[in-house]
Amino acid sequence: MGKIAVYPGSFDPVTNGHCDVVQRSLNLFDKIIIAVATNGTKDPLFTIEERLEMLKETFKEIPGVEVDSFDGLLVEYAAERRADAILRGLRAVSDFEHEFQMALMNRKLNRTVETVFLMTGLRWIFISSSIIKEAARFGGDTRGMVPDNVSQKLREKFGKA
Ligand code: PNS
């Protein structure tokens, strides 16, 4: 059987940085399960359904990518899906402490699941879902930073369709 990675996150919304991580990871894994966490603590802009729809549209032509959602513990979901690894993207040093903490907690909770970090491409290093939402909220053009269907959704969300 091929190698499977679960790529968890809020994806509120998916950015080109996320897409870059998925593309890179397909050189290492046979299947990537993009898993939207439904129990995130943040106040989301998009509903789970909207986030799933945007992700499905974004990756519809990429073989080996599945889009799903999960609630509860990530390690339990990863074990359920028989994943070999949890995949996370790293942009800058500022991501590191939080990511390290999560990876170590996940290892403590289940010693058999490894976390794999991939560096995003340099051109996406400044992009995060939060900064995209901030720009879009005040009318900023997000094209080229998120998939086209997502920038359209952002314009609709903020009444600038
Ligand atoms: O995109 P995000 O918001 O940085 O993703 C964070 C996420 C969803 C990966 C993280 O909050 C998570 O794994 N949530 C599920 C609950 C869980 O397993 N927590 C214990 C690990 S610290």
XYZ file of C-alpha atoms and ligand atoms in Angstrom:
183
model
C 0.000 0.000 0.000
C 1.170 3.546 -0.716
C 2.266 6.106 1.824
C -0.487 8.326 3.203
C -0.171 11.733 4.854
C -2.868 13.662 6.664
C -2.541 17.416 6.150
C -4.638 19.001 8.928
C -5.548 22.610 9.412
C -8.224 25.264 9.620
C -7.915 26.215 5.924
C -9.929 29.386 6.564
C -9.390 29.776 3.634
C -6.910 27.631 1.683
C -4.000 29.729 0.321
C -1.394 29.196 -2.390
C 1.015 28.402 0.454
C -1.127 25.395 1.396
C -1.330 24.360 -2.280
C 2.461 24.541 -2.538
C 2.852 22.245 0.484
C 0.395 19.748 -1.038
C 2.220 19.780 -4.389
C 5.594 19.202 -2.712
C 4.238 16.465 -0.492
C 3.004 14.502 -3.517
C 6.669 13.801 -4.325
C 6.951 12.009 -0.988
C 3.520 10.473 -0.419
C 1.102 8.564 -2.620
C -1.976 10.065 -1.033
C -2.624 13.308 0.844
C -5.738 13.656 2.938
C -6.430 17.346 3.506
C -8.337 17.353 6.788
C -10.256 20.418 7.954
C -10.523 20.573 11.747
C -14.134 21.209 12.708
C -13.405 21.977 16.344
C -10.922 24.814 15.867
C -10.910 27.408 18.599
C -10.663 30.360 16.238
C -13.599 32.437 15.049
C -13.808 31.314 11.429
C -14.762 33.441 8.436
C -15.931 30.480 6.345
C -18.125 27.600 7.494
C -16.725 24.068 7.372
C -18.911 23.381 4.323
C -17.568 26.444 2.506
C -13.975 25.509 3.340
C -14.485 21.936 2.136
C -16.099 23.164 -1.070
C -13.226 25.574 -1.809
C -10.647 22.834 -1.125
C -12.479 20.300 -3.296
C -12.696 22.783 -6.152
C -9.003 23.682 -5.780
C -7.746 20.090 -5.850
C -10.366 18.505 -8.107
C -7.884 17.770 -10.882
C -5.008 16.614 -8.716
C -4.870 12.844 -8.340
C -3.895 11.521 -4.942
C -5.558 14.347 -3.005
C -8.632 13.775 -0.860
C -10.496 16.455 1.092
C -12.151 15.537 4.378
C -12.976 16.970 7.801
C -12.416 15.653 11.300
C -13.314 16.483 14.861
C -11.634 15.445 18.063
C -8.002 14.466 18.277
C -5.880 14.637 15.158
C -3.835 11.563 16.091
C -7.016 9.516 16.404
C -8.183 10.658 12.977
C -4.720 9.930 11.511
C -4.768 6.401 12.968
C -8.314 5.832 11.706
C -7.220 6.839 8.190
C -4.105 4.619 8.511
C -1.860 7.595 7.810
C 1.915 7.202 7.898
C 2.474 10.831 8.751
C 0.935 14.121 9.744
C 2.014 16.835 7.324
C 2.506 20.488 8.281
C 3.941 23.410 6.376
C 6.560 25.691 7.888
C 7.046 29.248 6.737
C 9.272 31.096 9.118
C 10.898 30.738 12.512
C 7.753 32.246 14.033
C 5.808 29.086 13.130
C 8.338 26.835 14.744
C 7.556 26.997 18.445
C 3.849 26.292 18.052
C 4.438 23.561 15.466
C 7.084 21.905 17.650
C 4.718 21.940 20.607
C 1.893 20.385 18.574
C 4.144 17.724 17.039
C 5.506 16.717 20.448
C 2.028 16.586 21.956
C 0.835 14.460 19.060
C 3.787 12.113 19.534
C 3.004 11.872 23.243
C -0.599 10.985 22.395
C 0.347 8.397 19.775
C 3.962 7.296 19.354
C 3.371 5.637 16.003
C 2.407 8.721 13.988
C 5.274 10.873 12.710
C 4.966 14.582 11.882
C 6.665 15.716 8.681
C 7.348 19.409 8.046
C 7.762 20.857 4.589
C 9.054 24.348 3.865
C 6.722 26.389 1.725
C 8.202 27.959 -1.392
C 9.915 31.307 -0.759
C 7.244 33.234 -2.662
C 4.557 32.103 -0.197
C 6.532 32.694 2.963
C 4.558 35.828 3.932
C 1.136 34.360 3.172
C -1.217 33.114 5.858
C -4.982 32.660 5.925
C -5.200 35.460 8.530
C -3.281 38.029 6.504
C -5.333 37.140 3.410
C -8.588 37.711 5.350
C -7.269 40.996 6.727
C -6.403 42.263 3.244
C -9.690 41.057 1.717
C -11.751 42.614 4.519
C -10.516 46.072 3.516
C -10.920 45.487 -0.205
C -7.397 44.244 -0.991
C -6.909 42.121 -4.094
C -5.936 38.579 -3.083
C -5.587 37.173 -6.606
C -2.332 35.301 -7.072
C -2.117 34.551 -3.348
C -5.058 32.174 -3.084
C -6.718 29.947 -5.714
C -9.052 31.899 -8.044
C -12.210 30.334 -6.614
C -11.110 31.458 -3.146
C -10.419 35.090 -4.094
C -13.870 35.176 -5.699
C -15.420 33.799 -2.478
C -13.551 36.404 -0.442
C -14.907 39.189 -2.629
C -18.432 37.808 -2.207
C -17.964 37.483 1.562
C -16.959 41.105 1.889
C -19.572 42.382 -0.555
C -17.202 43.166 -3.421
C -18.304 40.565 -5.971
O -4.361 25.627 10.438
P -4.183 25.554 11.928
O -5.263 26.355 12.603
O -2.808 25.968 12.355
O -4.390 24.004 12.341
C -4.323 23.588 13.680
C -4.801 22.109 13.831
C -6.201 21.963 13.294
C -3.860 21.212 13.050
C -4.739 21.742 15.350
O -5.443 22.676 16.085
C -5.288 20.334 15.626
O -4.636 19.359 15.373
N -6.536 20.265 16.141
C -7.176 19.015 16.462
C -7.200 18.770 17.976
C -5.947 18.066 18.451
O -5.637 16.962 18.081
N -5.190 18.763 19.330
C -3.996 18.168 19.958
C -2.746 18.447 19.204
S -1.904 19.767 19.949
